[in-house]
CSV table of C-alpha atoms in Angstrom, one decimal:
chain,number,residue,atom,x,y,z
A,153,MET,CA,-0.1,0.2,0.0
A,154,PHE,CA,1.4,3.3,0.7
A,155,ASP,CA,2.8,3.1,4.2
A,156,GLY,CA,6.6,2.9,3.1
A,157,ALA,CA,8.3,5.9,3.0
A,158,ALA,CA,9.9,6.8,-0.5
A,159,GLY,CA,10.6,10.4,0.9
A,160,VAL,CA,12.5,12.1,3.8
A,161,PRO,CA,12.6,10.8,7.5
A,162,ILE,CA,10.1,11.4,9.4
A,163,ALA,CA,11.0,13.6,12.6
A,164,SER,CA,9.0,14.1,15.4
A,165,PRO,CA,7.4,17.5,16.1
A,166,ALA,CA,9.9,20.3,17.5
A,167,SER,CA,9.3,22.0,21.1
A,168,PRO,CA,7.7,25.1,20.6
A,169,VAL,CA,10.6,27.6,20.5
A,170,THR,CA,10.0,30.9,22.7
A,171,ARG,CA,10.5,34.1,20.2
A,172,GLY,CA,6.8,35.3,19.0
A,173,ALA,CA,4.9,36.9,16.2
A,174,VAL,CA,1.6,38.9,16.8
A,175,ILE,CA,-0.3,39.7,14.0
A,176,SER,CA,-2.2,43.1,14.4
A,177,PHE,CA,-3.2,46.1,12.4
A,178,GLN,CA,-0.4,48.2,13.1
A,179,PRO,CA,2.3,49.8,10.6
A,180,ASP,CA,5.5,47.3,9.9
A,181,SER,CA,8.1,49.6,10.0
A,182,ALA,CA,10.2,47.6,12.1
A,183,ALA,CA,9.9,44.2,10.3
A,184,PRO,CA,11.0,41.0,12.2
A,185,ARG,CA,14.0,39.2,11.6
A,186,GLY,CA,11.8,36.0,11.4
A,187,ILE,CA,8.3,34.6,12.5
A,188,ALA,CA,8.4,32.2,15.4
A,189,ILE,CA,5.6,30.1,16.5
A,190,ASP,CA,5.4,30.4,20.5
A,191,ARG,CA,3.2,28.3,22.8
A,192,ARG,CA,0.7,31.4,22.9
A,193,THR,CA,0.6,31.3,19.1
A,194,LEU,CA,0.2,27.7,19.3
A,195,LEU,CA,-2.7,27.7,21.8
A,196,ARG,CA,-4.0,30.7,19.5
A,197,GLY,CA,-4.0,28.2,16.9
A,198,ALA,CA,-5.4,25.1,18.8
A,199,ILE,CA,-8.6,27.6,19.5
A,200,LEU,CA,-9.0,28.4,15.8
A,201,THR,CA,-9.2,25.1,15.0
A,202,ALA,CA,-11.5,24.5,18.0
A,203,GLY,CA,-13.9,27.5,16.9
A,204,ALA,CA,-13.3,26.5,13.0
A,205,LEU,CA,-16.3,25.7,11.5
A,206,VAL,CA,-16.7,21.6,11.2
A,207,VAL,CA,-18.6,20.7,8.2
A,208,THR,CA,-18.9,16.8,8.2
A,209,GLY,CA,-17.6,13.9,9.7
A,210,CYS,CA,-16.4,13.1,13.2
A,211,HIS,CA,-13.5,12.0,15.2
A,212,ALA,CA,-13.1,8.0,14.9
A,213,GLY,CA,-14.0,7.2,18.5
A,214,THR,CA,-17.0,5.0,18.6
A,215,ALA,CA,-16.9,1.4,18.1
A,216,ASN,CA,-18.5,1.6,14.3
A,217,ALA,CA,-17.5,5.0,13.3
A,218,GLU,CA,-15.3,5.3,10.1
A,219,PRO,CA,-11.7,6.8,10.1
A,220,THR,CA,-12.1,10.6,9.8
A,221,LEU,CA,-9.5,12.6,7.7
A,222,ARG,CA,-9.3,16.3,9.7
A,223,LEU,CA,-8.4,18.7,6.7
A,224,ALA,CA,-7.9,22.2,6.7
A,225,VAL,CA,-9.9,25.2,4.1
A,226,ILE,CA,-8.5,28.3,3.6
A,227,GLY,CA,-11.2,31.2,2.6
A,228,ARG,CA,-14.2,30.2,0.0
A,229,GLY,CA,-15.0,30.1,-3.5
A,230,GLU,CA,-12.4,28.6,-5.9
A,231,GLY,CA,-10.0,27.4,-3.3
A,232,ASP,CA,-12.9,25.4,-1.0
A,233,ALA,CA,-12.4,21.8,-1.4
A,234,ARG,CA,-16.1,21.3,0.4
A,235,LEU,CA,-17.7,23.4,-2.4
A,236,LEU,CA,-15.8,21.8,-5.0
A,237,PHE,CA,-16.3,18.0,-4.1
A,238,LYS,CA,-19.7,18.8,-3.3
A,239,SER,CA,-20.1,20.6,-7.1
A,240,ALA,CA,-18.5,17.7,-8.8
A,241,GLY,CA,-20.6,14.7,-7.1
A,242,ILE,CA,-17.6,13.2,-5.2
A,243,ARG,CA,-17.8,11.8,-1.9
A,244,PRO,CA,-15.2,9.4,-0.3
A,245,GLU,CA,-16.4,5.9,0.6
A,246,GLY,CA,-14.9,4.3,3.4
A,247,PHE,CA,-13.7,7.4,5.3
A,248,ARG,CA,-15.2,10.9,6.5
A,249,LEU,CA,-13.7,14.4,6.0
A,250,GLU,CA,-14.0,17.1,8.9
A,251,TYR,CA,-13.2,20.7,7.7
A,252,SER,CA,-11.8,23.1,9.4
A,253,GLU,CA,-11.9,27.0,8.1
A,254,PHE,CA,-8.7,29.3,8.4
A,255,GLN,CA,-7.9,32.2,7.1
A,256,SER,CA,-4.0,31.8,6.0
A,257,GLY,CA,-1.6,29.3,6.0
A,258,GLN,CA,0.3,30.3,8.9
A,259,GLN,CA,-2.9,29.2,10.8
A,260,VAL,CA,-3.1,25.5,9.0
A,261,VAL,CA,0.9,25.4,10.4
A,262,GLU,CA,-0.5,26.2,14.1
A,263,ALA,CA,-3.4,23.6,14.1
A,264,PHE,CA,-0.4,21.2,12.5
A,265,ASN,CA,1.8,22.0,15.2
A,266,GLY,CA,-1.4,21.4,17.8
A,267,GLY,CA,-2.1,18.3,16.2
A,268,SER,CA,-5.6,19.2,15.2
A,269,LEU,CA,-5.0,18.4,11.1
A,270,ASP,CA,-4.4,15.7,9.3
A,271,PHE,CA,-4.3,17.4,6.1
A,272,GLY,CA,-3.9,20.8,4.5
A,273,GLY,CA,-3.3,23.5,1.7
A,274,MET,CA,-1.0,26.6,2.0
A,275,SER,CA,1.5,28.8,-0.1
A,276,GLU,CA,5.1,27.8,-0.1
A,277,ILE,CA,5.6,30.9,2.2
A,278,PRO,CA,3.9,29.5,5.7
A,279,PRO,CA,6.6,26.4,5.7
A,280,VAL,CA,9.3,28.8,5.1
A,281,PHE,CA,8.7,30.4,8.1
A,282,ALA,CA,8.1,27.2,10.1
A,283,ALA,CA,11.3,25.3,9.2
A,284,ALA,CA,13.2,29.1,10.2
A,285,SER,CA,11.2,28.5,13.4
A,286,ASN,CA,12.3,24.7,13.8
A,287,ILE,CA,8.7,23.4,13.6
A,288,HIS,CA,8.8,20.0,11.9
A,289,SER,CA,5.1,19.2,12.8
A,290,PHE,CA,4.2,18.3,8.8
A,291,ARG,CA,5.7,16.9,5.7
A,292,GLN,CA,4.9,18.7,2.2
A,293,ILE,CA,3.4,15.7,-0.1
A,294,ALA,CA,2.3,17.0,-3.3
A,295,VAL,CA,2.0,20.2,-5.2
A,296,GLN,CA,-1.5,22.3,-6.0
A,297,HIS,CA,-0.6,24.4,-9.0
A,298,GLY,CA,-2.5,26.7,-10.0
A,299,ASP,CA,-3.6,30.6,-11.1
A,300,VAL,CA,-1.4,33.6,-9.8
A,301,ASN,CA,-3.6,35.9,-11.2
A,302,ASN,CA,-6.1,35.6,-8.4
A,303,GLN,CA,-2.9,37.3,-6.4
A,304,VAL,CA,-2.9,40.7,-6.6
A,305,VAL,CA,-2.2,44.5,-5.4
A,306,LEU,CA,-5.6,46.1,-5.2
A,307,VAL,CA,-6.1,50.0,-4.6
A,308,PRO,CA,-9.4,51.6,-3.8
A,309,LYS,CA,-11.7,53.2,-6.7
A,310,GLY,CA,-10.4,56.4,-7.9
A,311,ALA,CA,-6.8,55.9,-6.2
A,312,ARG,CA,-4.1,58.2,-7.8
A,313,ILE,CA,-1.7,55.1,-7.5
A,314,ARG,CA,-0.8,53.8,-11.1
A,315,SER,CA,2.3,52.0,-11.0
A,316,LEU,CA,4.0,49.8,-8.6
A,317,ALA,CA,6.6,52.6,-7.9
A,318,ASP,CA,3.8,55.0,-6.7
A,319,LEU,CA,3.7,52.5,-3.5
A,320,LYS,CA,6.8,54.6,-2.3
A,321,GLY,CA,5.8,56.0,0.9
A,322,LYS,CA,2.4,54.7,1.0
A,323,ARG,CA,0.4,51.9,3.7
A,324,VAL,CA,0.1,48.6,1.9
A,325,ALA,CA,-2.0,45.5,3.7
A,326,TYR,CA,-0.6,42.4,3.4
A,327,VAL,CA,-1.0,38.9,5.4
A,328,ARG,CA,2.4,38.1,6.8
A,329,ALA,CA,3.7,34.9,6.1
A,330,THR,CA,1.7,34.3,2.9
A,331,THR,CA,2.2,34.8,-0.7
A,332,SER,CA,1.0,38.4,-0.4
A,333,GLN,CA,4.1,39.7,1.7
A,334,TYR,CA,6.2,37.5,-1.0
A,335,PHE,CA,4.9,39.4,-4.0
A,336,LEU,CA,4.9,42.3,-2.6
A,337,ILE,CA,8.5,41.9,-1.6
A,338,LYS,CA,9.4,41.0,-5.7
A,339,MET,CA,7.2,43.4,-6.6
A,340,LEU,CA,8.9,46.4,-4.8
A,341,GLU,CA,12.5,45.0,-5.8
A,342,SER,CA,10.8,45.4,-9.3
A,343,VAL,CA,10.9,48.7,-9.3
A,344,GLY,CA,13.9,49.4,-7.2
A,345,LEU,CA,11.8,49.9,-3.9
A,346,SER,CA,12.5,48.0,-0.6
A,347,TRP,CA,10.5,46.9,2.3
A,348,ALA,CA,11.5,50.1,4.0
A,349,ASP,CA,10.3,52.2,1.1
A,350,ILE,CA,6.8,51.6,2.1
A,351,THR,CA,4.7,51.5,5.2
A,352,PRO,CA,3.8,47.6,5.5
A,353,VAL,CA,0.4,46.9,7.8
A,354,ALA,CA,0.3,43.1,8.4
A,355,VAL,CA,-3.4,42.0,9.0
A,356,GLY,CA,-5.0,38.7,8.7
A,357,VAL,CA,-7.8,38.9,5.7
A,358,SER,CA,-11.1,39.8,7.3
A,359,ASP,CA,-9.7,43.0,8.9
A,360,GLY,CA,-7.2,43.8,5.8
A,361,ALA,CA,-10.8,43.9,4.1
A,362,ALA,CA,-12.4,46.3,6.5
A,363,ALA,CA,-9.2,48.5,6.5
A,364,PHE,CA,-9.2,48.5,2.9
A,365,SER,CA,-13.2,49.3,3.0
A,366,ARG,CA,-12.4,52.1,5.3
A,367,GLY,CA,-9.5,53.5,3.7
A,368,SER,CA,-6.9,52.9,6.6
A,369,VAL,CA,-4.7,51.9,3.9
A,370,ASP,CA,-3.6,53.0,0.4
A,371,ALA,CA,-3.3,49.3,-1.0
A,372,TRP,CA,-4.0,45.7,-0.4
A,373,ALA,CA,-1.5,42.9,-1.1
A,374,ILE,CA,-4.3,39.9,-1.0
A,375,TYR,CA,-5.4,36.5,-2.7
A,376,GLY,CA,-8.6,34.8,-3.8
A,377,PHE,CA,-12.1,35.6,-3.4
A,378,PRO,CA,-11.8,39.0,-1.5
A,379,ILE,CA,-10.3,40.7,-4.9
A,380,GLN,CA,-13.7,39.7,-6.8
A,381,ARG,CA,-15.8,41.0,-3.6
A,382,ALA,CA,-13.9,44.1,-3.4
A,383,ILE,CA,-14.0,44.9,-7.4
A,384,ALA,CA,-17.7,44.4,-7.4
A,385,THR,CA,-18.7,45.7,-4.2
A,386,GLU,CA,-16.3,48.6,-3.8
A,387,GLY,CA,-15.0,49.7,-7.0
A,388,ALA,CA,-11.7,48.6,-6.5
A,389,ARG,CA,-8.9,48.2,-9.1
A,390,ILE,CA,-6.0,45.6,-9.6
A,391,LEU,CA,-2.9,47.8,-9.8
A,392,LYS,CA,-0.8,44.6,-10.3
A,393,THR,CA,-1.1,40.7,-10.5
A,394,ALA,CA,1.5,38.2,-9.1
A,395,LEU,CA,2.1,36.6,-12.5
A,396,GLY,CA,5.8,36.8,-13.1
A,397,PHE,CA,6.3,37.0,-9.2
A,398,LEU,CA,4.6,33.6,-8.2
A,399,SER,CA,5.3,30.0,-9.2
A,400,GLY,CA,1.7,29.1,-8.8
A,401,ASN,CA,2.9,26.2,-6.2
A,402,TYR,CA,0.4,25.5,-3.5
A,403,ILE,CA,2.0,23.1,-1.1
A,404,VAL,CA,-0.4,20.1,-0.1
A,405,SER,CA,0.9,18.7,3.4
A,406,ALA,CA,0.1,16.0,5.9
A,407,HIS,CA,0.6,16.1,9.7
A,408,VAL,CA,3.8,13.7,10.7
A,409,ASP,CA,1.6,11.5,13.1
A,410,ALA,CA,-1.1,11.0,10.3
A,411,LEU,CA,2.0,9.9,7.9
A,412,ALA,CA,3.4,7.4,10.3
A,413,ASP,CA,-0.1,5.5,10.4
A,414,PRO,CA,-0.6,3.1,7.5
A,415,ALA,CA,-4.1,3.3,8.1
A,416,ARG,CA,-4.2,7.1,7.5
A,417,VAL,CA,-1.8,7.2,4.7
A,418,LYS,CA,-3.9,5.0,2.4
A,419,ILE,CA,-6.5,7.3,3.5
A,420,ILE,CA,-4.6,10.5,2.7
A,421,GLY,CA,-3.5,8.6,-0.5
A,422,GLU,CA,-7.4,8.1,-1.5
A,423,TYR,CA,-8.4,11.5,-0.7
A,424,LEU,CA,-5.4,12.5,-3.3
A,425,THR,CA,-7.0,10.8,-6.4
A,426,LEU,CA,-10.4,12.1,-5.1
A,427,LEU,CA,-9.0,15.6,-5.1
A,428,ARG,CA,-7.4,15.3,-8.8
A,429,ARG,CA,-10.8,13.9,-10.3
A,430,ALA,CA,-12.4,17.2,-8.4
A,431,TYR,CA,-10.0,19.5,-10.6
A,432,ALA,CA,-10.7,17.4,-13.5
A,433,TRP,CA,-14.2,18.3,-13.3
A,434,ALA,CA,-14.1,21.9,-12.3
A,435,ALA,CA,-11.6,22.0,-15.6
A,436,THR,CA,-14.5,20.8,-18.0
A,437,HIS,CA,-17.2,22.3,-16.1
A,438,GLN,CA,-16.2,26.1,-16.2
A,439,ASP,CA,-19.4,27.9,-16.6
A,440,GLN,CA,-21.0,25.7,-13.9
A,441,TRP,CA,-18.1,25.8,-11.6
A,442,ALA,CA,-18.3,29.9,-12.0
A,443,GLY,CA,-21.7,30.0,-11.2
A,444,ILE,CA,-21.3,28.0,-8.1
A,445,ILE,CA,-18.5,30.4,-6.7
A,446,ALA,CA,-20.3,33.3,-7.4
A,447,GLU,CA,-23.2,32.4,-5.5
A,448,ASP,CA,-20.8,30.8,-2.9
A,449,ILE,CA,-19.2,34.4,-2.4
A,450,GLY,CA,-21.9,36.8,-3.1
A,451,VAL,CA,-20.8,38.4,-6.5
A,452,PRO,CA,-22.3,38.5,-9.9
A,453,VAL,CA,-21.2,35.3,-11.8
A,454,ALA,CA,-19.7,38.1,-14.3
A,455,TYR,CA,-16.9,39.0,-11.9
A,456,VAL,CA,-16.0,35.1,-11.4
A,457,ARG,CA,-16.0,34.7,-15.3
A,458,ASP,CA,-14.1,37.3,-15.8
A,459,GLN,CA,-11.6,36.0,-13.2
A,460,PHE,CA,-11.7,32.7,-14.7
A,461,ALA,CA,-10.7,34.3,-18.2
A,462,ARG,CA,-7.6,36.2,-16.7
A,463,ARG,CA,-6.1,33.1,-14.9
A,464,SER,CA,-2.8,31.6,-15.4
A,465,ALA,CA,-3.4,28.1,-14.8
A,466,VAL,CA,-6.6,25.8,-14.0
A,467,TYR,CA,-5.8,24.1,-10.8
A,468,GLU,CA,-3.9,20.6,-10.9
A,469,LEU,CA,-2.2,18.1,-8.3
A,470,ARG,CA,1.6,17.4,-9.1
A,471,PRO,CA,4.2,15.4,-7.4
A,472,VAL,CA,7.3,16.5,-5.5
A,473,THR,CA,9.7,17.5,-8.2
A,474,GLU,CA,13.2,18.6,-7.5
A,475,ALA,CA,12.0,21.9,-9.5
A,476,ALA,CA,9.2,22.0,-7.1
A,477,ILE,CA,11.8,22.2,-3.7
A,478,ALA,CA,13.9,24.4,-5.8
A,479,SER,CA,11.2,26.7,-6.2
A,480,GLN,CA,10.5,26.9,-2.7
A,481,GLU,CA,14.1,27.1,-1.4
A,482,GLU,CA,14.0,30.5,-3.8
A,483,VAL,CA,11.4,31.6,-1.5
A,484,ALA,CA,13.4,31.0,1.5
A,485,ARG,CA,16.4,32.9,0.2
A,486,VAL,CA,14.1,35.7,-0.7
A,487,PHE,CA,12.8,36.2,2.9
A,488,ALA,CA,16.4,35.9,4.0
A,489,LYS,CA,17.7,38.8,1.8
A,490,ALA,CA,14.7,41.0,3.0
A,491,GLY,CA,15.5,40.3,6.6
A,492,GLN,CA,12.2,38.5,7.6
A,493,VAL,CA,14.0,35.1,8.2
A,494,GLN,CA,17.2,34.5,9.8
A,495,GLY,CA,19.8,32.6,8.0
A,496,LYS,CA,19.5,29.7,5.1
A,497,VAL,CA,16.5,27.9,6.0
A,498,ASP,CA,16.5,24.3,5.0
A,499,VAL,CA,13.1,23.3,3.3
A,500,ARG,CA,14.2,20.1,1.9
A,501,ALA,CA,13.7,18.1,4.9
A,502,LEU,CA,10.4,19.0,4.8
A,503,TRP,CA,9.3,17.6,1.6
A,504,ASP,CA,8.1,13.7,1.5
A,505,ASP,CA,7.8,12.3,-2.2
A,506,ARG,CA,5.7,8.8,-1.4
A,507,PHE,CA,2.4,9.8,-2.8
A,508,ASN,CA,4.0,10.4,-6.2
A,509,PRO,CA,3.1,7.3,-7.7
A,510,ILE,CA,-0.6,8.1,-7.0
A,511,ILE,CA,-0.4,11.2,-8.5
A,512,GLU,CA,1.1,10.5,-11.5
A,513,LYS,CA,-1.1,7.6,-12.3
A,514,ALA,CA,-3.6,8.1,-14.7
A,515,LEU,CA,-7.3,8.7,-14.0
């Protein structure tokens, strides 16, 4: 079956480190040298998971209960696996899916470290900060490759900002330790600016939306369905997409305890096959999928169709490759150069390629 590790050895979860990171709506004029996750942050992660919306399934604790795979969902719309599976008519057989909602990949890392998740997706960025903080509670088992044009810098309706260079001296909101921080750094570099040339404002997704709506920030580096909502409801304008700045690689990860359990390894393999089927359905039912997403996030379907038309790629599941590892190593290098993490960060140790045969198998 799938219980033989073809990838890196599995390490035990690291002890919590003592440096903390607080994400709040404050100018980030003195950007931290690194984001670590301390005991308070881990507790917050556990609370986030406990309070998250559980959609279906239950933990296998009774005599006849089916085994449960605990999964993370970040945001709504196109990235919501619950919605995708329901729309495609895909259901697991022999196991249940239990979903918890998070606003960012950093929260997924916190939940992994708290032991409350088996499986979750995120961008390349949160694992870099996790590795920098000596957190090894999960392994990266696949690549979810997809659109980067749904990651943008937004400016308000009527803003005089017309180019990336116009961001100099402006208050720019972003979500720390996510793609939005990474592509913002890269965009600034592309026009000869640095992190010190703007007033970075680290906020969560919901707080960022509120700050952008009330005019507390001049621009917003953001991803996913808030883009369509801000355009549809507030007349926001896309200043720049992340095309050319992001790889399009989003990381599929599993907890080390799940990977040490042959039964859960088998379930994860089966789930990956279901996920591939779901992506194939979405690619061949784009109009139907656009209408479902529009209803889910509360915007006219025309906005979702426009976003689909601008996509750099449709979503697909890819195996672990040297190119994928090298891409994340480049992300770590950029953050180190920008002073956001300390020294060289080893992300290679986080990868596990045991599921490659399942991902490469024809459907």
